[in-house]
Tab-separated table of C-alpha atoms in Angstrom:
chain	number	residue	atom	x	y	z
A	1	MET	CA	0.000	0.000	0.000
A	2	THR	CA	1.542	3.293	-1.114
A	3	GLU	CA	1.346	6.254	1.222
A	4	THR	CA	-0.532	9.358	0.022
A	5	PRO	CA	1.038	12.610	1.211
A	6	PRO	CA	-0.919	14.439	3.931
A	7	ALA	CA	-3.317	17.125	2.606
A	8	LYS	CA	-1.216	19.866	4.234
A	9	ASP	CA	1.847	18.981	2.149
A	10	GLU	CA	-0.275	18.799	-0.982
A	11	ASP	CA	-1.615	22.331	-0.251
A	12	ALA	CA	1.911	23.621	0.218
A	13	ARG	CA	3.038	21.972	-3.027
A	14	ARG	CA	0.167	23.496	-4.987
A	15	HIS	CA	0.837	26.901	-3.403
A	16	ALA	CA	4.519	26.697	-4.372
A	17	GLU	CA	3.669	25.679	-7.935
A	18	LYS	CA	1.195	28.538	-8.393
A	19	LYS	CA	3.601	31.095	-6.941
A	20	ALA	CA	6.469	29.810	-9.115
A	21	LYS	CA	4.306	30.312	-12.193
A	22	ILE	CA	3.425	33.886	-11.169
A	23	LYS	CA	7.057	34.680	-10.399
A	24	ALA	CA	8.216	33.368	-13.798
A	25	ALA	CA	5.597	35.481	-15.605
A	26	ARG	CA	6.579	38.540	-13.597
A	27	ASP	CA	10.299	38.022	-14.213
A	28	ARG	CA	9.638	37.767	-17.961
A	29	MET	CA	7.560	40.959	-17.855
A	30	MET	CA	10.131	42.915	-15.814
A	31	ALA	CA	12.994	41.877	-18.136
A	32	THR	CA	11.367	43.952	-20.877
A	33	LYS	CA	11.405	47.080	-18.665
A	34	THR	CA	14.887	48.379	-19.268
A	35	GLY	CA	14.384	52.001	-20.261
A	36	GLU	CA	15.274	55.000	-18.127
A	37	LYS	CA	13.890	58.450	-18.698
A	38	GLY	CA	12.843	61.501	-16.813
A	39	LEU	CA	9.127	61.079	-16.204
A	40	VAL	CA	6.288	63.556	-16.261
A	41	VAL	CA	4.202	62.494	-13.254
A	42	VAL	CA	0.712	63.838	-12.575
A	43	LEU	CA	-0.892	63.326	-9.155
A	44	THR	CA	-4.517	64.370	-9.251
A	45	GLY	CA	-8.002	63.545	-7.982
A	46	PRO	CA	-9.971	64.697	-4.937
A	47	GLY	CA	-8.513	62.158	-2.482
A	48	LYS	CA	-5.800	62.661	0.116
A	49	GLY	CA	-2.272	61.651	-0.777
A	50	LYS	CA	-1.284	63.898	-3.696
A	51	SER	CA	0.830	66.216	-1.614
A	52	SER	CA	2.164	63.512	0.736
A	53	SER	CA	3.049	61.315	-2.245
A	54	ALA	CA	4.875	64.200	-3.933
A	55	PHE	CA	6.683	64.977	-0.686
A	56	GLY	CA	7.568	61.280	-0.423
A	57	MET	CA	9.089	61.321	-3.929
A	58	VAL	CA	11.058	64.463	-3.053
A	59	MET	CA	12.411	62.668	0.017
A	60	ARG	CA	13.224	59.554	-2.039
A	61	ALA	CA	15.171	61.619	-4.552
A	62	ILE	CA	17.052	63.297	-1.699
A	63	ALA	CA	17.751	59.859	-0.198
A	64	HIS	CA	19.466	59.019	-3.503
A	65	GLY	CA	21.456	62.259	-3.404
A	66	MET	CA	19.494	63.667	-6.356
A	67	PRO	CA	19.087	67.470	-6.285
A	68	VAL	CA	15.451	68.558	-6.135
A	69	ALA	CA	13.563	71.801	-6.722
A	70	VAL	CA	10.083	72.589	-5.451
A	71	VAL	CA	7.897	75.381	-6.821
A	72	GLN	CA	4.770	75.980	-4.778
A	73	PHE	CA	2.005	77.530	-6.844
A	74	ILE	CA	-0.450	77.774	-3.968
A	75	LYS	CA	0.869	78.720	-0.569
A	76	GLY	CA	-0.280	76.364	2.148
A	77	ALA	CA	-0.510	73.296	-0.068
A	78	MET	CA	2.793	72.071	1.263
A	79	ALA	CA	3.229	73.046	4.874
A	80	THR	CA	5.768	75.607	5.988
A	81	GLY	CA	7.081	72.870	8.281
A	82	GLU	CA	7.953	70.690	5.289
A	83	ARG	CA	9.796	73.499	3.565
A	84	ASP	CA	11.717	74.365	6.742
A	85	PHE	CA	12.501	70.695	7.296
A	86	LEU	CA	13.909	70.268	3.783
A	87	LEU	CA	15.911	73.476	3.916
A	88	THR	CA	17.281	72.757	7.385
A	89	HIS	CA	18.307	69.146	6.812
A	90	PHE	CA	19.147	69.103	3.111
A	91	PRO	CA	20.132	72.646	2.092
A	92	ASP	CA	22.535	71.349	-0.580
A	93	LEU	CA	19.979	69.104	-2.265
A	94	CYS	CA	16.787	71.135	-2.203
A	95	LEU	CA	15.661	74.435	-3.688
A	96	PHE	CA	12.278	75.731	-2.570
A	97	HIS	CA	10.268	78.550	-4.137
A	98	THR	CA	6.860	79.651	-2.904
A	99	MET	CA	5.082	81.779	-5.482
A	100	GLY	CA	1.442	81.455	-4.547
A	101	GLU	CA	-0.611	83.828	-2.478
A	102	GLY	CA	-2.660	81.353	-0.501
A	103	PHE	CA	-5.400	79.057	-1.687
A	104	THR	CA	-7.500	80.558	-4.406
A	105	TRP	CA	-10.513	80.822	-2.136
A	106	GLU	CA	-8.449	82.903	0.277
A	107	THR	CA	-7.699	85.605	-2.263
A	108	GLN	CA	-10.157	87.907	-3.914
A	109	ASP	CA	-7.886	89.409	-6.488
A	110	LEU	CA	-7.819	87.828	-9.951
A	111	ALA	CA	-4.936	89.951	-11.201
A	112	ARG	CA	-2.802	89.017	-8.190
A	113	ASP	CA	-3.569	85.296	-8.630
A	114	LYS	CA	-2.605	85.449	-12.284
A	115	ALA	CA	0.611	87.298	-11.510
A	116	ALA	CA	1.527	84.718	-8.847
A	117	ALA	CA	0.847	81.846	-11.265
A	118	ARG	CA	2.976	83.545	-13.920
A	119	ALA	CA	5.847	84.131	-11.459
A	120	GLY	CA	5.599	80.469	-10.395
A	121	TRP	CA	5.740	79.256	-13.967
A	122	GLU	CA	8.764	81.439	-14.811
A	123	LYS	CA	10.551	79.993	-11.783
A	124	ALA	CA	9.442	76.469	-12.766
A	125	LYS	CA	10.949	76.859	-16.240
A	126	GLU	CA	14.223	78.060	-14.728
A	127	MET	CA	14.329	75.044	-12.370
A	128	ILE	CA	13.465	72.527	-15.121
A	129	ARG	CA	15.952	73.987	-17.618
A	130	ASP	CA	18.795	73.425	-15.160
A	131	PRO	CA	19.679	69.735	-15.665
A	132	SER	CA	21.339	69.536	-12.250
A	133	ASN	CA	17.814	69.499	-10.789
A	134	ARG	CA	16.931	65.824	-11.213
A	135	LEU	CA	13.387	66.144	-9.885
A	136	VAL	CA	11.202	69.255	-10.024
A	137	LEU	CA	7.914	69.362	-8.110
A	138	LEU	CA	5.308	71.839	-9.358
A	139	ASP	CA	3.069	71.717	-6.317
A	140	GLU	CA	-0.603	72.522	-7.008
A	141	ILE	CA	0.107	73.836	-10.493
A	142	ASN	CA	-3.106	72.080	-11.600
A	143	ILE	CA	-5.120	74.643	-9.619
A	144	ALA	CA	-3.481	77.480	-11.547
A	145	LEU	CA	-4.146	75.659	-14.828
A	146	ARG	CA	-7.711	74.849	-13.918
A	147	TYR	CA	-8.619	78.477	-13.287
A	148	ASP	CA	-6.738	79.484	-16.440
A	149	TYR	CA	-4.308	81.592	-14.456
A	150	LEU	CA	-1.837	79.796	-16.729
A	151	GLU	CA	-2.311	78.277	-20.205
A	152	VAL	CA	-1.993	74.495	-20.281
A	153	ALA	CA	-0.677	74.658	-23.871
A	154	GLU	CA	2.283	76.709	-22.679
A	155	VAL	CA	3.125	74.152	-19.985
A	156	VAL	CA	2.727	71.158	-22.317
A	157	ASP	CA	4.835	72.753	-25.059
A	158	PHE	CA	7.599	73.609	-22.624
A	159	LEU	CA	7.720	70.092	-21.164
A	160	LEU	CA	7.850	68.579	-24.663
A	161	ASP	CA	10.481	70.979	-25.997
A	162	GLU	CA	12.715	71.878	-23.093
A	163	LYS	CA	12.572	69.319	-20.278
A	164	PRO	CA	15.983	67.620	-20.030
A	165	ALA	CA	15.622	63.922	-20.886
A	166	MET	CA	16.533	62.619	-17.433
A	167	THR	CA	14.631	65.158	-15.315
A	168	HIS	CA	11.487	64.010	-13.500
A	169	VAL	CA	8.737	66.635	-13.250
A	170	ILE	CA	5.827	66.083	-10.852
A	171	LEU	CA	2.668	68.166	-11.275
A	172	THR	CA	0.066	67.968	-8.497
A	173	GLY	CA	-3.428	69.231	-7.783
A	174	ARG	CA	-7.029	68.291	-8.470
A	175	ASN	CA	-8.648	68.451	-11.869
A	176	ALA	CA	-5.537	67.919	-13.983
A	177	LYS	CA	-6.196	69.114	-17.543
A	178	PRO	CA	-6.661	66.390	-20.178
A	179	GLU	CA	-3.806	67.870	-22.248
A	180	LEU	CA	-1.460	67.314	-19.310
A	181	ILE	CA	-2.697	63.763	-18.725
A	182	ALA	CA	-2.170	63.038	-22.412
A	183	LEU	CA	1.457	64.168	-22.145
A	184	ALA	CA	2.288	62.488	-18.815
A	185	ASP	CA	4.094	59.167	-18.364
A	186	LEU	CA	2.589	58.346	-14.979
A	187	VAL	CA	-0.775	59.554	-13.747
A	188	THR	CA	-2.405	58.587	-10.458
A	189	GLU	CA	-5.889	59.695	-9.484
A	190	MET	CA	-6.469	59.785	-5.723
A	191	THR	CA	-10.063	58.873	-4.899
A	192	VAL	CA	-11.735	59.649	-1.561
A	193	VAL	CA	-13.179	56.552	0.034
A	194	LYS	CA	-13.444	58.128	3.484
A	195	HIS	CA	-12.313	61.448	4.925
A	196	PRO	CA	-12.108	62.351	8.624
A	197	PHE	CA	-13.194	65.998	8.016
A	198	ARG	CA	-16.659	64.509	7.638
A	199	ASP	CA	-16.490	63.534	11.306
A	200	GLY	CA	-15.312	66.917	12.572
A	201	ILE	CA	-11.623	65.998	12.736
A	202	LYS	CA	-9.242	68.795	11.807
A	203	ALA	CA	-6.028	68.597	9.775
A	204	GLN	CA	-3.296	67.074	11.941
A	205	PRO	CA	0.525	67.033	11.887
A	206	GLY	CA	2.075	63.929	10.323
A	207	ILE	CA	-1.033	63.287	8.249
A	208	GLU	CA	-2.104	66.447	6.439
A	209	PHE	CA	1.047	68.533	6.963
B	1	MET	CA	-24.521	110.931	-18.186
B	2	THR	CA	-23.201	108.500	-15.519
B	3	GLU	CA	-20.037	106.631	-16.273
B	4	THR	CA	-20.246	102.814	-16.378
B	5	PRO	CA	-17.112	101.111	-15.033
B	6	PRO	CA	-14.895	99.419	-17.662
B	7	ALA	CA	-15.706	95.705	-18.203
B	8	LYS	CA	-12.298	94.696	-16.776
B	9	ASP	CA	-13.045	96.284	-13.377
B	10	GLU	CA	-16.487	94.713	-13.346
B	11	ASP	CA	-14.914	91.261	-13.957
B	12	ALA	CA	-12.476	91.779	-11.121
B	13	ARG	CA	-15.287	92.926	-8.803
B	14	ARG	CA	-17.397	89.865	-9.610
B	15	HIS	CA	-14.384	87.572	-9.153
B	16	ALA	CA	-13.665	89.115	-5.738
B	17	GLU	CA	-17.301	88.770	-4.675
B	18	LYS	CA	-17.479	85.111	-5.691
B	19	LYS	CA	-14.213	84.278	-3.990
B	20	ALA	CA	-15.254	86.106	-0.801
B	21	LYS	CA	-18.409	84.003	-0.690
B	22	ILE	CA	-16.425	80.752	-1.119
B	23	LYS	CA	-13.941	81.818	1.537
B	24	ALA	CA	-16.702	82.628	4.042
B	25	ALA	CA	-18.346	79.233	3.454
B	26	ARG	CA	-15.027	77.454	3.849
B	27	ASP	CA	-14.147	79.357	7.033
B	28	ARG	CA	-17.525	78.391	8.523
B	29	MET	CA	-16.952	74.751	7.561
B	30	MET	CA	-13.387	74.624	8.937
B	31	ALA	CA	-14.467	76.197	12.261
B	32	THR	CA	-16.458	73.020	12.952
B	33	LYS	CA	-13.340	70.853	12.500
B	34	THR	CA	-11.784	71.067	15.923
B	35	GLY	CA	-11.228	67.445	16.926
B	36	GLU	CA	-7.873	65.750	17.210
B	37	LYS	CA	-7.410	62.026	17.260
B	38	GLY	CA	-5.037	59.364	16.134
B	39	LEU	CA	-6.288	58.254	12.741
B	40	VAL	CA	-6.452	54.866	11.120
B	41	VAL	CA	-5.384	55.609	7.539
B	42	VAL	CA	-5.731	53.101	4.700
B	43	LEU	CA	-3.886	53.673	1.398
B	44	THR	CA	-5.037	51.178	-1.181
B	45	GLY	CA	-5.831	50.693	-4.857
B	46	PRO	CA	-3.738	49.573	-7.825
B	47	GLY	CA	-2.246	52.996	-8.640
B	48	LYS	CA	1.182	54.356	-7.771
B	49	GLY	CA	1.489	56.538	-4.705
B	50	LYS	CA	0.550	54.315	-1.775
B	51	SER	CA	4.096	53.740	-0.658
B	52	SER	CA	5.364	57.219	-1.551
B	53	SER	CA	2.408	58.796	0.258
B	54	ALA	CA	3.063	56.679	3.356
B	55	PHE	CA	6.755	57.568	3.202
B	56	GLY	CA	5.739	61.235	2.853
B	57	MET	CA	3.593	60.992	6.008
B	58	VAL	CA	6.472	59.344	7.870
B	59	MET	CA	8.723	62.236	6.828
B	60	ARG	CA	6.076	64.777	7.846
B	61	ALA	CA	5.780	63.228	11.280
B	62	ILE	CA	9.572	63.274	11.617
B	63	ALA	CA	9.585	66.920	10.496
B	64	HIS	CA	7.308	67.609	13.498
B	65	GLY	CA	9.618	65.664	15.810
B	66	MET	CA	7.048	62.888	16.231
B	67	PRO	CA	8.568	59.414	16.780
B	68	VAL	CA	7.639	56.952	14.061
B	69	ALA	CA	7.769	53.168	13.671
B	70	VAL	CA	7.669	51.286	10.378
B	71	VAL	CA	6.865	47.584	10.081
B	72	GLN	CA	7.436	46.195	6.599
B	73	PHE	CA	5.306	43.155	5.933
B	74	ILE	CA	6.667	42.575	2.449
B	75	LYS	CA	10.338	43.154	1.844
B	76	GLY	CA	10.997	45.355	-1.162
B	77	ALA	CA	7.820	47.397	-0.867
B	78	MET	CA	9.754	50.212	0.742
B	79	ALA	CA	13.233	50.433	-0.679
B	80	THR	CA	16.292	49.583	1.362
B	81	GLY	CA	17.476	53.080	0.502
B	82	GLU	CA	14.516	54.608	2.310
B	83	ARG	CA	15.131	52.559	5.420
B	84	ASP	CA	18.837	53.405	5.415
B	85	PHE	CA	18.032	57.070	4.841
B	86	LEU	CA	15.632	57.193	7.796
B	87	LEU	CA	17.960	55.311	10.104
B	88	THR	CA	20.998	57.365	9.093
B	89	HIS	CA	19.415	60.794	9.364
B	90	PHE	CA	16.798	60.309	12.060
B	91	PRO	CA	17.925	57.423	14.272
B	92	ASP	CA	16.230	58.931	17.343
B	93	LEU	CA	12.850	59.363	15.679
B	94	CYS	CA	12.444	56.249	13.592
B	95	LEU	CA	12.218	52.524	14.311
B	96	PHE	CA	12.249	50.203	11.323
B	97	HIS	CA	11.384	46.499	11.268
B	98	THR	CA	11.410	44.373	8.134
B	99	MET	CA	9.531	41.125	8.664
B	100	GLY	CA	8.613	40.077	5.161
B	101	GLU	CA	10.407	37.602	2.975
B	102	GLY	CA	10.061	39.341	-0.362
B	103	PHE	CA	6.967	39.892	-2.466
B	104	THR	CA	4.520	37.016	-2.319
B	105	TRP	CA	5.209	36.062	-5.908
B	106	GLU	CA	8.913	35.736	-5.077
B	107	THR	CA	8.351	33.081	-2.429
B	108	GLN	CA	6.957	29.626	-2.920
B	109	ASP	CA	6.559	28.684	0.692
B	110	LEU	CA	3.158	29.222	2.298
B	111	ALA	CA	4.307	28.316	5.809
B	112	ARG	CA	7.199	30.788	5.616
B	113	ASP	CA	4.907	33.574	4.342
B	114	LYS	CA	2.459	32.959	7.180
B	115	ALA	CA	5.230	32.935	9.764
B	116	ALA	CA	6.616	36.226	8.404
B	117	ALA	CA	3.147	37.827	8.493
B	118	ARG	CA	2.676	36.629	12.078
B	119	ALA	CA	6.083	37.965	13.137
B	120	GLY	CA	5.241	41.298	11.472
B	121	TRP	CA	1.931	41.551	13.265
B	122	GLU	CA	3.461	40.743	16.668
B	123	LYS	CA	6.009	43.519	16.067
B	124	ALA	CA	3.235	45.859	14.861
B	125	LYS	CA	1.270	45.334	18.088
B	126	GLU	CA	4.365	46.076	20.149
B	127	MET	CA	4.978	49.315	18.192
B	128	ILE	CA	1.346	50.458	18.412
B	129	ARG	CA	1.028	49.660	22.123
B	130	ASP	CA	3.940	51.984	22.906
B	131	PRO	CA	2.304	55.438	22.980
B	132	SER	CA	5.631	57.161	22.373
B	133	ASN	CA	5.312	56.018	18.738
B	134	ARG	CA	3.042	58.727	17.380
B	135	LEU	CA	2.728	57.228	13.897
B	136	VAL	CA	3.050	53.546	12.993
B	137	LEU	CA	3.249	52.498	9.343
B	138	LEU	CA	2.225	48.913	8.561
B	139	ASP	CA	3.663	48.775	5.061
B	140	GLU	CA	1.921	46.320	2.695
B	141	ILE	CA	-0.004	44.648	5.521
B	142	ASN	CA	-2.984	44.517	3.133
B	143	ILE	CA	-1.150	41.890	1.067
B	144	ALA	CA	-0.765	39.673	4.133
B	145	LEU	CA	-4.462	40.176	4.963
B	146	ARG	CA	-5.570	39.549	1.417
B	147	TYR	CA	-3.878	36.160	1.240
B	148	ASP	CA	-5.178	35.334	4.733
B	149	TYR	CA	-1.670	35.016	6.080
B	150	LEU	CA	-3.212	37.108	8.870
B	151	GLU	CA	-6.851	37.382	10.028
B	152	VAL	CA	-8.417	40.793	9.408
B	153	ALA	CA	-10.668	40.337	12.475
B	154	GLU	CA	-7.586	40.144	14.679
B	155	VAL	CA	-6.182	43.375	13.237
B	156	VAL	CA	-9.509	45.243	13.466
B	157	ASP	CA	-10.119	44.108	17.061
B	158	PHE	CA	-6.644	45.147	18.132
B	159	LEU	CA	-6.953	48.611	16.565
B	160	LEU	CA	-10.348	49.133	18.219
B	161	ASP	CA	-9.277	47.858	21.637
B	162	GLU	CA	-5.631	48.779	22.058
B	163	LYS	CA	-4.544	51.614	19.746
B	164	PRO	CA	-3.649	54.622	21.928
B	165	ALA	CA	-6.080	57.474	21.204
B	166	MET	CA	-3.492	59.829	19.705
B	167	THR	CA	-1.499	57.321	17.631
B	168	HIS	CA	-1.871	57.379	13.849
B	169	VAL	CA	-1.692	53.979	12.165
B	170	ILE	CA	-1.238	53.782	8.380
B	171	LEU	CA	-2.003	50.508	6.598
B	172	THR	CA	-0.963	50.211	2.953
B	173	GLY	CA	-1.318	47.773	0.082
B	174	ARG	CA	-3.769	46.863	-2.652
B	175	ASN	CA	-7.091	45.186	-2.026
B	176	ALA	CA	-7.711	46.491	1.490
B	177	LYS	CA	-10.307	44.303	3.217
B	178	PRO	CA	-13.797	45.834	3.640
B	179	GLU	CA	-13.610	45.280	7.420
B	180	LEU	CA	-10.522	47.484	7.538
B	181	ILE	CA	-12.102	50.172	5.352
B	182	ALA	CA	-15.141	50.142	7.632
B	183	LEU	CA	-12.917	50.802	10.647
B	184	ALA	CA	-10.634	53.427	9.083
B	185	ASP	CA	-10.946	57.209	9.461
B	186	LEU	CA	-9.233	58.090	6.179
B	187	VAL	CA	-9.137	55.876	3.109
B	188	THR	CA	-7.606	56.808	-0.228
B	189	GLU	CA	-7.811	54.579	-3.275
B	190	MET	CA	-5.012	55.167	-5.790
B	191	THR	CA	-6.251	54.601	-9.337
B	192	VAL	CA	-3.955	54.011	-12.311
B	193	VAL	CA	-4.637	56.470	-15.095
B	194	LYS	CA	-1.308	55.835	-16.847
B	195	HIS	CA	1.741	53.798	-15.922
B	196	PRO	CA	5.176	54.020	-17.591
B	197	PHE	CA	5.824	50.240	-17.233
B	198	ARG	CA	3.429	49.944	-20.156
B	199	ASP	CA	5.986	51.761	-22.283
B	200	GLY	CA	8.975	49.638	-21.224
B	201	ILE	CA	10.266	52.067	-18.598
B	202	LYS	CA	11.721	50.426	-15.505
B	203	ALA	CA	11.365	51.492	-11.868
B	204	GLN	CA	13.572	54.518	-11.239
B	205	PRO	CA	15.131	56.185	-8.172
B	206	GLY	CA	13.179	59.165	-6.812
B	207	ILE	CA	9.952	57.881	-8.328
B	208	GLU	CA	9.411	54.237	-7.414
B	209	PHE	CA	12.039	53.905	-4.686
C-alpha cells in the first residue's frame, strides 16, 4: 500500500507551484522594462495623498542624493514645516520657491492670482531647464491651470520641448487638464473613500502637513 | 450721463465677490473641524502613490519631531534606501522592522509567508502599544491580509481595543479588506490612469524607490 502525502503537504506543493508560475511570468515581464527616462508624473483627484506622495518622492530623490527643486504655486498646499525641514536638513539638495498667495478661495484678487501663477511658472521653467535638478515638483500647479491663471498649452509645449531627458517633473493638484494627462508618463488619481473631516476631525501634523 | 465702469473692473469685482463668498463658506466649515485624534489611515488601490504617500507621512511626522515606527510586511515594498536614509538621518525618531520575505510572488513557501506575516503583526502590536510612537506604518499589511496570512478580524479588534487614542496607524497595500475600510478614518484609493511600465520604462530612483 503506497502512502498518500498528507493534505497539508499537498496544499503547500500546490501553493509553491502557483507562486512559481506567477514569479516566472513577472520576471519575464520585468525583463522587458529596461528604459530610463525623466518622467512627467501627474498626481490628481480629490482624495488625500497627492501632496504627501509628492513629498515622499522628493524625500526619495534626496535619499538618492538627487538634487530637487520645489515650486509651490499655492501657498499652504505644502506646509511651511515641510519646507523648513527640507531646507534645514538638506540645504545642498533642495531648492524651494513659494510663489502662490494662498489658496485661491483665500484671495479675492484675480490679477494678483494670475501674476503669482505667472511668477511660479517662470521659476518652474528656470528650475526645469537646469539639468542639475533631477526632480522638479510643481506643487498645485493644476489649480493654476484649472482656473486658467496659466495656459496648459504653454506648460505642455515647454515640457515637450525643453525638459531635459533625465529630469522628472511632478505636477500635483485636483482636476488635472486632459492635455497634461495626455502628455504624462505616470498619472495617479487619488479617490476619496473616506475622509475624517466629515467627522469633525481637523487637519493634523504627520497626516495632512 | 453717468459713467459705467470698464468691463475689466467689473470682472475683477465679480471675481472678488465670488471668492469672498467661497472663503466665508469654507471658514464656517473649517471652524467646525476642531477634533484631534489618532487616525487609522488606509492607502489602497492599484495605482502608484501608496508607498510614496506613506513615506511622505512618515517624513512629515519626523519633520514635526514625532517618533515613528515602520513595520514592513513585504520586503521590497519600501526600498532599502529609504530605510537606510531614515535610520541614518533620524535614528532617534524612527524605528524600522522588516519582517517580510520578499513579495509574495517571489516566495513559494506558504508556511514561511504565514510565519513572516505573524512575526510582522506581533512587532506591529508592540509598536502600536507603545504610545511614544506617534505614527506607525504597517507597510503592505494589506497583502498579508488579502492572502489570509493574517486574520483581518484580529487586526480590526486590536486597533479598536488597544490603539492609543493619539497614535496614527497607516495601513498600505492593494485590495484592502472591507472590514478594515469600515474601521478606518481616512481611506484613499489610488487609481492608475497611466503607468510608464506599459511603455517599457523600468522602476527609477526618486519615483518608485
